[in-house]
């Protein structure tokens, strides 16, 4: 691990340090041209992080807010220019097969992936006329589009038995919803009872404020997602069969809101981003699934460490992976120790020692 940390630090030595502004929890999908209000209270983050700005601006990927623009920098030496797999035991980085790269489409602030439970297939966001969910073998073979939502689909997450994929999509009226795809039949079903967070756009129309970021529960009967809650995001569950959403983690004590939640493999813990009263910027937490015994996980660079909920936890549940700006961080849950391990805007676990990194 020390060799990997050294590699990351040496790579960053070749990148100019620039100031930036992180104006929202995410960046609205570049291909959606609707403007939206900018979340207040994050200017302080920008000032703090000016000295550590790396590789590119751009925060984590989002389909609900305008893209944050800024300077771009040449790739760091030794780091692939396309998404890649890194073995944390050896430090070896292997670019994704060309078949994946071709179907990923134009540049996004973070490409989204989900590994099937048996490790043989990847679900990912590729581009047709709109962003859609694709499936391919782990070697890139057999790539095929599996969703056809009128205004795009994102955030794929496999069911525990590998027969279904949950995702979020925009319907013909630009309403944000959760869907479950039957992989064998190709049929998608919209889940009723989902409560997305909406805000008023510049023309006073309602637009999505937060990505839903679904994840199946351990038994596959429900989905965990980020939804609306009186002006603040909260983490909810909803039955796959549809019904009423139930609050899982939300305002409690000095915790003001919760988002970007991910269940541990055994279903006993939840890691999420949450902001506290008097401190508007989100921080990374871990807690029991009912929100009790919450403890703060330290960051490295003072930036909210966002994750892909479907691939946040290592298979053994001992570590999580998230990204602060353009560095991938692995956090040991037992000790809370964070370690920079790679250059990239996001990552998921493929197994207990391998990450798939989005550059």
mmCIF file of C-alpha atoms in Angstrom:
data_model
loop_
_atom_site.group_PDB
_atom_site.id
_atom_site.type_symbol
_atom_site.label_atom_id
_atom_site.label_comp_id
_atom_site.label_asym_id
_atom_site.label_seq_id
_atom_site.Cartn_x
_atom_site.Cartn_y
_atom_site.Cartn_z
ATOM 1 C CA UNK A 1 0.000 0.000 0.000
ATOM 2 C CA UNK A 2 2.873 2.383 0.725
ATOM 3 C CA UNK A 3 4.186 1.850 -2.818
ATOM 4 C CA UNK A 4 0.779 2.769 -4.266
ATOM 5 C CA UNK A 5 0.566 5.876 -2.079
ATOM 6 C CA UNK A 6 4.055 6.874 -3.250
ATOM 7 C CA UNK A 7 3.025 6.383 -6.885
ATOM 8 C CA UNK A 8 -0.036 8.600 -6.448
ATOM 9 C CA UNK A 9 1.958 11.301 -4.706
ATOM 10 C CA UNK A 10 4.694 11.256 -7.380
ATOM 11 C CA UNK A 11 2.052 11.520 -10.090
ATOM 12 C CA UNK A 12 0.505 14.521 -8.382
ATOM 13 C CA UNK A 13 3.872 16.285 -8.264
ATOM 14 C CA UNK A 14 3.538 16.769 -12.027
ATOM 15 C CA UNK A 15 0.135 18.444 -11.823
ATOM 16 C CA UNK A 16 -0.306 22.186 -11.365
ATOM 17 C CA UNK A 17 -2.119 23.241 -8.218
ATOM 18 C CA UNK A 18 -5.043 25.534 -9.061
ATOM 19 C CA UNK A 19 -7.908 27.061 -7.146
ATOM 20 C CA UNK A 20 -11.433 25.912 -7.936
ATOM 21 C CA UNK A 21 -15.017 26.379 -6.938
ATOM 22 C CA UNK A 22 -17.120 23.385 -5.865
ATOM 23 C CA UNK A 23 -20.607 24.864 -6.109
ATOM 24 C CA UNK A 24 -22.842 21.883 -5.621
ATOM 25 C CA UNK A 25 -23.035 18.379 -4.235
ATOM 26 C CA UNK A 26 -22.685 17.074 -7.821
ATOM 27 C CA UNK A 27 -22.480 18.278 -11.417
ATOM 28 C CA UNK A 28 -25.628 18.211 -13.522
ATOM 29 C CA UNK A 29 -25.295 15.942 -16.500
ATOM 30 C CA UNK A 30 -23.505 17.913 -19.222
ATOM 31 C CA UNK A 31 -25.972 16.853 -21.855
ATOM 32 C CA UNK A 32 -28.956 18.249 -19.946
ATOM 33 C CA UNK A 33 -29.032 21.973 -20.566
ATOM 34 C CA UNK A 34 -31.275 23.041 -17.759
ATOM 35 C CA UNK A 35 -29.714 25.434 -15.268
ATOM 36 C CA UNK A 36 -30.382 25.104 -11.565
ATOM 37 C CA UNK A 37 -29.754 26.937 -8.383
ATOM 38 C CA UNK A 38 -26.323 26.428 -6.803
ATOM 39 C CA UNK A 39 -26.166 24.997 -3.315
ATOM 40 C CA UNK A 40 -25.081 27.555 -0.767
ATOM 41 C CA UNK A 41 -22.356 27.122 1.766
ATOM 42 C CA UNK A 42 -19.621 25.385 -0.212
ATOM 43 C CA UNK A 43 -17.427 28.354 -1.037
ATOM 44 C CA UNK A 44 -15.452 27.621 2.110
ATOM 45 C CA UNK A 45 -14.564 24.222 0.698
ATOM 46 C CA UNK A 46 -13.151 25.853 -2.416
ATOM 47 C CA UNK A 47 -10.907 28.149 -0.405
ATOM 48 C CA UNK A 48 -9.620 25.310 1.735
ATOM 49 C CA UNK A 49 -8.948 23.006 -1.170
ATOM 50 C CA UNK A 50 -7.197 25.543 -3.420
ATOM 51 C CA UNK A 51 -3.791 24.260 -2.361
ATOM 52 C CA UNK A 52 -4.621 20.647 -3.153
ATOM 53 C CA UNK A 53 -6.575 20.931 -6.362
ATOM 54 C CA UNK A 54 -5.437 18.090 -8.598
ATOM 55 C CA UNK A 55 -5.696 16.757 -12.138
ATOM 56 C CA UNK A 56 -8.978 18.544 -13.004
ATOM 57 C CA UNK A 57 -11.798 20.486 -11.461
ATOM 58 C CA UNK A 58 -15.081 18.681 -11.550
ATOM 59 C CA UNK A 59 -16.513 17.031 -8.492
ATOM 60 C CA UNK A 60 -18.289 13.738 -8.527
ATOM 61 C CA UNK A 61 -20.665 12.851 -11.276
ATOM 62 C CA UNK A 62 -24.260 14.080 -11.098
ATOM 63 C CA UNK A 63 -27.229 14.146 -13.386
ATOM 64 C CA UNK A 64 -29.074 16.927 -11.582
ATOM 65 C CA UNK A 65 -26.990 20.097 -11.547
ATOM 66 C CA UNK A 66 -25.033 22.187 -14.043
ATOM 67 C CA UNK A 67 -21.523 21.047 -14.862
ATOM 68 C CA UNK A 68 -18.819 22.858 -12.929
ATOM 69 C CA UNK A 69 -16.249 24.086 -15.407
ATOM 70 C CA UNK A 70 -12.594 24.912 -14.887
ATOM 71 C CA UNK A 71 -9.071 24.208 -16.080
ATOM 72 C CA UNK A 72 -8.016 20.757 -17.203
ATOM 73 C CA UNK A 73 -4.551 19.280 -16.898
ATOM 74 C CA UNK A 74 -2.566 16.650 -18.781
ATOM 75 C CA UNK A 75 -2.720 13.103 -17.426
ATOM 76 C CA UNK A 76 -0.347 12.356 -14.563
ATOM 77 C CA UNK A 77 2.644 10.206 -15.568
ATOM 78 C CA UNK A 78 2.034 6.493 -15.120
ATOM 79 C CA UNK A 79 -1.752 6.843 -14.833
ATOM 80 C CA UNK A 80 -3.840 5.528 -17.756
ATOM 81 C CA UNK A 81 -5.754 8.139 -19.746
ATOM 82 C CA UNK A 82 -8.872 5.934 -19.746
ATOM 83 C CA UNK A 83 -10.697 4.185 -16.922
ATOM 84 C CA UNK A 84 -8.569 1.416 -15.476
ATOM 85 C CA UNK A 85 -8.326 -1.443 -13.000
ATOM 86 C CA UNK A 86 -5.766 -1.241 -10.193
ATOM 87 C CA UNK A 87 -4.553 -4.160 -8.078
ATOM 88 C CA UNK A 88 -3.982 -2.711 -4.607
ATOM 89 C CA UNK A 89 -1.597 -5.529 -3.685
ATOM 90 C CA UNK A 90 0.784 -4.903 -6.579
ATOM 91 C CA UNK A 91 -0.053 -1.397 -7.781
ATOM 92 C CA UNK A 92 -0.434 -2.663 -11.354
ATOM 93 C CA UNK A 93 -2.857 -0.520 -13.404
ATOM 94 C CA UNK A 94 -4.586 -2.013 -16.447
ATOM 95 C CA UNK A 95 -6.695 0.132 -18.838
ATOM 96 C CA UNK A 96 -10.221 -1.060 -19.541
ATOM 97 C CA UNK A 97 -10.695 -2.972 -22.795
ATOM 98 C CA UNK A 98 -11.319 -0.816 -25.852
ATOM 99 C CA UNK A 99 -14.863 -2.198 -26.155
ATOM 100 C CA UNK A 100 -15.805 -0.421 -22.931
ATOM 101 C CA UNK A 101 -14.069 2.798 -23.897
ATOM 102 C CA UNK A 102 -15.927 3.004 -27.214
ATOM 103 C CA UNK A 103 -19.380 2.645 -25.653
ATOM 104 C CA UNK A 104 -18.752 5.019 -22.752
ATOM 105 C CA UNK A 105 -19.381 7.948 -25.067
ATOM 106 C CA UNK A 106 -18.363 11.527 -24.359
ATOM 107 C CA UNK A 107 -16.568 12.764 -21.258
ATOM 108 C CA UNK A 108 -18.551 12.610 -18.024
ATOM 109 C CA UNK A 109 -17.472 13.774 -14.610
ATOM 110 C CA UNK A 110 -17.464 10.160 -13.517
ATOM 111 C CA UNK A 111 -18.275 7.003 -15.423
ATOM 112 C CA UNK A 112 -20.594 4.724 -13.467
ATOM 113 C CA UNK A 113 -20.086 0.991 -13.099
ATOM 114 C CA UNK A 114 -21.518 -1.915 -11.119
ATOM 115 C CA UNK A 115 -20.001 -5.396 -10.931
ATOM 116 C CA UNK A 116 -22.347 -8.405 -10.969
ATOM 117 C CA UNK A 117 -22.393 -10.581 -7.826
ATOM 118 C CA UNK A 118 -20.459 -13.367 -9.554
ATOM 119 C CA UNK A 119 -17.874 -10.910 -10.904
ATOM 120 C CA UNK A 120 -18.424 -11.885 -14.536
ATOM 121 C CA UNK A 121 -20.275 -8.823 -15.874
ATOM 122 C CA UNK A 122 -20.262 -5.058 -15.618
ATOM 123 C CA UNK A 123 -23.300 -2.836 -15.851
ATOM 124 C CA UNK A 124 -22.304 0.686 -16.797
ATOM 125 C CA UNK A 125 -23.545 3.964 -18.232
ATOM 126 C CA UNK A 126 -22.832 4.280 -21.943
ATOM 127 C CA UNK A 127 -24.136 6.634 -24.582
ATOM 128 C CA UNK A 128 -26.691 6.117 -27.316
ATOM 129 C CA UNK A 129 -28.680 9.255 -28.155
ATOM 130 C CA UNK A 130 -29.013 9.558 -24.374
ATOM 131 C CA UNK A 131 -27.035 8.044 -21.542
ATOM 132 C CA UNK A 132 -28.288 4.487 -21.015
ATOM 133 C CA UNK A 133 -27.350 1.338 -19.085
ATOM 134 C CA UNK A 134 -25.186 -1.233 -20.882
ATOM 135 C CA UNK A 135 -24.015 -4.705 -19.834
ATOM 136 C CA UNK A 136 -20.806 -6.428 -20.936
ATOM 137 C CA UNK A 137 -18.541 -9.229 -19.840
ATOM 138 C CA UNK A 138 -15.751 -8.176 -17.530
ATOM 139 C CA UNK A 139 -13.400 -8.464 -20.516
ATOM 140 C CA UNK A 140 -15.564 -6.090 -22.571
ATOM 141 C CA UNK A 141 -17.152 -8.756 -24.751
ATOM 142 C CA UNK A 142 -20.855 -8.903 -25.533
ATOM 143 C CA UNK A 143 -21.575 -5.244 -24.771
ATOM 144 C CA UNK A 144 -25.261 -4.423 -25.230
ATOM 145 C CA UNK A 145 -27.632 -1.631 -24.319
ATOM 146 C CA UNK A 146 -30.335 -2.754 -21.891
ATOM 147 C CA UNK A 147 -32.294 0.433 -21.120
ATOM 148 C CA UNK A 148 -34.123 2.816 -23.438
ATOM 149 C CA UNK A 149 -35.386 5.581 -21.168
ATOM 150 C CA UNK A 150 -36.480 8.680 -23.139
ATOM 151 C CA UNK A 151 -34.203 11.092 -21.275
ATOM 152 C CA UNK A 152 -31.450 8.870 -19.929
ATOM 153 C CA UNK A 153 -30.658 6.219 -17.308
ATOM 154 C CA UNK A 154 -27.907 6.133 -14.677
ATOM 155 C CA UNK A 155 -26.680 4.585 -11.413
ATOM 156 C CA UNK A 156 -26.889 0.840 -12.204
ATOM 157 C CA UNK A 157 -26.945 -1.545 -9.227
ATOM 158 C CA UNK A 158 -27.208 -5.333 -9.396
ATOM 159 C CA UNK A 159 -29.587 -7.379 -7.254
ATOM 160 C CA UNK A 160 -27.894 -9.900 -4.913
ATOM 161 C CA UNK A 161 -28.890 -12.815 -7.173
ATOM 162 C CA UNK A 162 -27.675 -11.085 -10.346
ATOM 163 C CA UNK A 163 -31.029 -11.316 -12.145
ATOM 164 C CA UNK A 164 -32.057 -7.651 -11.912
ATOM 165 C CA UNK A 165 -30.523 -4.190 -12.202
ATOM 166 C CA UNK A 166 -31.900 -1.135 -10.434
ATOM 167 C CA UNK A 167 -31.283 2.273 -11.959
ATOM 168 C CA UNK A 168 -32.626 5.808 -12.044
ATOM 169 C CA UNK A 169 -34.071 7.392 -15.142
ATOM 170 C CA UNK A 170 -35.817 10.463 -16.502
ATOM 171 C CA UNK A 171 -39.174 9.890 -18.154
ATOM 172 C CA UNK A 172 -40.598 11.838 -21.096
ATOM 173 C CA UNK A 173 -41.665 14.625 -18.731
ATOM 174 C CA UNK A 174 -38.206 14.754 -17.118
ATOM 175 C CA UNK A 175 -39.555 13.201 -13.928
ATOM 176 C CA UNK A 176 -36.886 11.284 -12.017
ATOM 177 C CA UNK A 177 -37.757 7.744 -10.948
ATOM 178 C CA UNK A 178 -36.378 4.358 -9.945
ATOM 179 C CA UNK A 179 -36.646 1.364 -12.240
ATOM 180 C CA UNK A 180 -35.800 -2.324 -11.991
ATOM 181 C CA UNK A 181 -34.679 -4.198 -15.102
ATOM 182 C CA UNK A 182 -35.150 -7.953 -15.478
ATOM 183 C CA UNK A 183 -31.862 -8.868 -17.167
ATOM 184 C CA UNK A 184 -33.180 -12.015 -18.851
ATOM 185 C CA UNK A 185 -36.303 -10.493 -20.392
ATOM 186 C CA UNK A 186 -35.057 -6.920 -20.833
ATOM 187 C CA UNK A 187 -38.256 -5.581 -19.262
ATOM 188 C CA UNK A 188 -38.050 -2.551 -16.965
ATOM 189 C CA UNK A 189 -40.582 -1.688 -14.275
ATOM 190 C CA UNK A 190 -40.877 1.704 -12.600
ATOM 191 C CA UNK A 191 -41.049 1.519 -8.811
ATOM 192 C CA UNK A 192 -43.972 3.350 -7.230
ATOM 193 C CA UNK A 193 -43.671 5.235 -3.965
ATOM 194 C CA UNK A 194 -40.299 6.863 -4.715
ATOM 195 C CA UNK A 195 -39.929 10.456 -3.475
ATOM 196 C CA UNK A 196 -37.160 12.304 -5.345
ATOM 197 C CA UNK A 197 -35.942 15.692 -4.160
ATOM 198 C CA UNK A 198 -36.956 18.551 -6.483
ATOM 199 C CA UNK A 199 -36.172 22.267 -6.560
ATOM 200 C CA UNK A 200 -37.400 25.191 -8.651
ATOM 201 C CA UNK A 201 -35.325 25.947 -11.727
ATOM 202 C CA UNK A 202 -34.714 29.449 -13.078
ATOM 203 C CA UNK A 203 -37.995 29.304 -14.996
ATOM 204 C CA UNK A 204 -39.743 28.044 -11.829
ATOM 205 C CA UNK A 205 -40.157 24.533 -13.185
ATOM 206 C CA UNK A 206 -39.400 21.620 -10.888
ATOM 207 C CA UNK A 207 -36.131 19.820 -11.585
ATOM 208 C CA UNK A 208 -34.353 16.977 -9.727
ATOM 209 C CA UNK A 209 -32.083 18.199 -6.942
ATOM 210 C CA UNK A 210 -30.316 14.955 -6.006
ATOM 211 C CA UNK A 211 -29.397 11.717 -7.763
ATOM 212 C CA UNK A 212 -31.336 8.756 -6.365
ATOM 213 C CA UNK A 213 -28.347 6.357 -6.418
ATOM 214 C CA UNK A 214 -30.214 3.087 -5.766
ATOM 215 C CA UNK A 215 -28.816 -0.018 -4.105
ATOM 216 C CA UNK A 216 -30.584 -3.298 -3.363
ATOM 217 C CA UNK A 217 -30.952 -4.437 0.224
ATOM 218 C CA UNK A 218 -29.238 -7.696 1.130
ATOM 219 C CA UNK A 219 -32.375 -9.799 0.548
ATOM 220 C CA UNK A 220 -33.202 -8.036 -2.730
ATOM 221 C CA UNK A 221 -36.680 -7.034 -1.575
ATOM 222 C CA UNK A 222 -36.126 -3.269 -1.322
ATOM 223 C CA UNK A 223 -34.050 -0.432 -2.696
ATOM 224 C CA UNK A 224 -32.066 2.112 -0.687
ATOM 225 C CA UNK A 225 -31.923 5.561 -2.290
ATOM 226 C CA UNK A 226 -31.463 9.286 -1.657
ATOM 227 C CA UNK A 227 -34.714 11.211 -1.716
ATOM 228 C CA UNK A 228 -36.372 14.408 -0.586
ATOM 229 C CA UNK A 229 -37.096 15.383 2.967
ATOM 230 C CA UNK A 230 -38.389 18.896 3.733
ATOM 231 C CA UNK A 231 -35.707 20.622 1.709
ATOM 232 C CA UNK A 232 -32.906 18.314 2.826
ATOM 233 C CA UNK A 233 -31.837 14.989 1.282
ATOM 234 C CA UNK A 234 -32.460 11.850 3.315
ATOM 235 C CA UNK A 235 -31.820 8.146 2.795
ATOM 236 C CA UNK A 236 -34.943 6.066 2.213
ATOM 237 C CA UNK A 237 -35.977 2.522 1.397
ATOM 238 C CA UNK A 238 -38.801 1.447 -0.889
ATOM 239 C CA UNK A 239 -40.049 -2.089 -1.682
ATOM 240 C CA UNK A 240 -39.107 -3.344 -5.144
ATOM 241 C CA UNK A 241 -42.749 -4.289 -5.520
ATOM 242 C CA UNK A 242 -43.641 -0.634 -4.933
ATOM 243 C CA UNK A 243 -45.310 1.017 -1.987
ATOM 244 C CA UNK A 244 -44.433 3.633 0.590
ATOM 245 C CA UNK A 245 -40.875 4.858 1.103
ATOM 246 C CA UNK A 246 -39.545 4.565 4.654
ATOM 247 C CA UNK A 247 -36.978 6.868 6.228
ATOM 248 C CA UNK A 248 -33.725 5.069 6.962
ATOM 249 C CA UNK A 249 -31.319 7.898 7.848
ATOM 250 C CA UNK A 250 -32.197 11.566 8.124
ATOM 251 C CA UNK A 251 -32.068 14.475 10.565
ATOM 252 C CA UNK A 252 -31.065 13.206 13.995
ATOM 253 C CA UNK A 253 -29.335 15.159 16.735
ATOM 254 C CA UNK A 254 -27.065 17.640 14.963
ATOM 255 C CA UNK A 255 -27.245 15.719 11.675
ATOM 256 C CA UNK A 256 -29.089 17.914 9.175
ATOM 257 C CA UNK A 257 -29.335 15.631 6.139
ATOM 258 C CA UNK A 258 -28.019 12.433 4.569
ATOM 259 C CA UNK A 259 -27.240 11.320 1.003
ATOM 260 C CA UNK A 260 -24.995 9.040 -1.068
ATOM 261 C CA UNK A 261 -25.732 6.126 1.250
ATOM 262 C CA UNK A 262 -24.394 2.611 0.837
ATOM 263 C CA UNK A 263 -25.215 -0.554 2.817
ATOM 264 C CA UNK A 264 -22.434 -2.875 3.954
ATOM 265 C CA UNK A 265 -22.449 -6.398 2.461
ATOM 266 C CA UNK A 266 -23.997 -7.900 5.609
ATOM 267 C CA UNK A 267 -26.569 -5.105 5.835
ATOM 268 C CA UNK A 268 -25.549 -4.013 9.329
ATOM 269 C CA UNK A 269 -23.857 -0.684 8.517
ATOM 270 C CA UNK A 270 -24.473 2.319 6.326
ATOM 271 C CA UNK A 271 -21.895 4.815 5.095
ATOM 272 C CA UNK A 272 -23.182 8.131 3.805
ATOM 273 C CA UNK A 273 -22.515 11.812 3.335
ATOM 274 C CA UNK A 274 -24.238 14.048 5.832
ATOM 275 C CA UNK A 275 -23.947 17.654 6.910
ATOM 276 C CA UNK A 276 -24.314 18.933 10.442
ATOM 277 C CA UNK A 277 -26.129 21.972 11.777
ATOM 278 C CA UNK A 278 -23.684 24.876 11.559
ATOM 279 C CA UNK A 279 -21.452 23.017 9.092
ATOM 280 C CA UNK A 280 -23.090 22.912 5.667
ATOM 281 C CA UNK A 281 -20.524 20.866 3.743
ATOM 282 C CA UNK A 282 -21.184 17.091 3.747
ATOM 283 C CA UNK A 283 -18.836 14.730 5.564
ATOM 284 C CA UNK A 284 -18.452 10.954 5.316
ATOM 285 C CA UNK A 285 -20.027 8.925 8.146
ATOM 286 C CA UNK A 286 -20.625 5.292 9.067
ATOM 287 C CA UNK A 287 -23.477 4.189 11.313
ATOM 288 C CA UNK A 288 -25.822 1.353 12.063
ATOM 289 C CA UNK A 289 -28.581 1.134 9.478
ATOM 290 C CA UNK A 290 -30.999 2.855 11.853
ATOM 291 C CA UNK A 291 -28.603 5.814 12.165
ATOM 292 C CA UNK A 292 -27.386 4.978 15.661
ATOM 293 C CA UNK A 293 -23.728 4.813 16.723
ATOM 294 C CA UNK A 294 -22.818 7.278 14.007
ATOM 295 C CA UNK A 295 -19.137 8.144 13.708
ATOM 296 C CA UNK A 296 -17.246 10.487 11.436
ATOM 297 C CA UNK A 297 -14.734 9.081 8.976
ATOM 298 C CA UNK A 298 -11.772 11.432 8.438
ATOM 299 C CA UNK A 299 -11.199 12.945 5.033
ATOM 300 C CA UNK A 300 -7.792 13.524 3.468
ATOM 301 C CA UNK A 301 -8.121 16.753 1.504
ATOM 302 C CA UNK A 302 -11.104 18.456 3.103
ATOM 303 C CA UNK A 303 -13.461 17.591 0.227
ATOM 304 C CA UNK A 304 -16.639 15.488 0.591
ATOM 305 C CA UNK A 305 -15.589 11.924 -0.249
ATOM 306 C CA UNK A 306 -18.290 10.733 -2.659
ATOM 307 C CA UNK A 307 -18.826 7.106 -3.558
ATOM 308 C CA UNK A 308 -20.772 4.908 -5.952
ATOM 309 C CA UNK A 309 -23.260 3.242 -3.559
ATOM 310 C CA UNK A 310 -23.393 0.030 -5.592
ATOM 311 C CA UNK A 311 -19.621 -0.471 -5.282
ATOM 312 C CA UNK A 312 -18.598 1.385 -2.123
ATOM 313 C CA UNK A 313 -17.835 -1.569 0.147
ATOM 314 C CA UNK A 314 -15.181 -4.243 -0.241
ATOM 315 C CA UNK A 315 -16.682 -7.734 -0.385
ATOM 316 C CA UNK A 316 -15.563 -8.527 3.163
ATOM 317 C CA UNK A 317 -17.060 -5.293 4.507
ATOM 318 C CA UNK A 318 -13.794 -4.100 6.024
ATOM 319 C CA UNK A 319 -13.175 -1.073 3.765
ATOM 320 C CA UNK A 320 -14.968 1.488 1.658
ATOM 321 C CA UNK A 321 -13.782 3.401 -1.396
ATOM 322 C CA UNK A 322 -14.706 6.990 -2.248
ATOM 323 C CA UNK A 323 -13.145 9.919 -4.089
ATOM 324 C CA UNK A 324 -12.129 13.405 -3.019
ATOM 325 C CA UNK A 325 -11.838 15.537 -6.165
ATOM 326 C CA UNK A 326 -9.506 13.397 -8.305
ATOM 327 C CA UNK A 327 -7.973 11.097 -5.735
ATOM 328 C CA UNK A 328 -9.419 7.723 -4.831
ATOM 329 C CA UNK A 329 -9.456 7.033 -1.097
ATOM 330 C CA UNK A 330 -9.787 3.687 0.686
ATOM 331 C CA UNK A 331 -10.968 3.904 4.302
ATOM 332 C CA UNK A 332 -10.508 1.120 6.843
ATOM 333 C CA UNK A 333 -13.840 0.936 8.686
ATOM 334 C CA UNK A 334 -12.448 -0.526 11.907
ATOM 335 C CA UNK A 335 -9.681 2.059 12.348
ATOM 336 C CA UNK A 336 -11.093 4.937 10.289
ATOM 337 C CA UNK A 337 -7.707 5.368 8.591
ATOM 338 C CA UNK A 338 -7.983 6.786 5.034
ATOM 339 C CA UNK A 339 -5.391 5.984 2.370
ATOM 340 C CA UNK A 340 -5.054 7.614 -1.082
ATOM 341 C CA UNK A 341 -4.602 4.731 -3.499
ATOM 342 C CA UNK A 342 -5.215 5.984 -7.037
ATOM 343 C CA UNK A 343 -5.834 8.957 -9.304
ATOM 344 C CA UNK A 344 -9.445 9.195 -10.477
ATOM 345 C CA UNK A 345 -12.843 10.761 -9.908
ATOM 346 C CA UNK A 346 -14.505 7.606 -8.637
ATOM 347 C CA UNK A 347 -14.020 3.872 -8.096
ATOM 348 C CA UNK A 348 -15.815 0.634 -7.247
ATOM 349 C CA UNK A 349 -14.532 -2.606 -5.763
ATOM 350 C CA UNK A 350 -14.213 -5.585 -8.103
ATOM 351 C CA UNK A 351 -12.916 -7.823 -5.318
ATOM 352 C CA UNK A 352 -11.148 -7.346 -1.985
ATOM 353 C CA UNK A 353 -7.936 -6.060 -3.565
ATOM 354 C CA UNK A 354 -8.995 -4.661 -6.957
ATOM 355 C CA UNK A 355 -10.634 -1.376 -7.899
ATOM 356 C CA UNK A 356 -12.151 -0.131 -11.150
ATOM 357 C CA UNK A 357 -11.245 3.556 -11.361
ATOM 358 C CA UNK A 358 -12.998 6.241 -13.404
ATOM 359 C CA UNK A 359 -10.624 8.978 -14.554
#
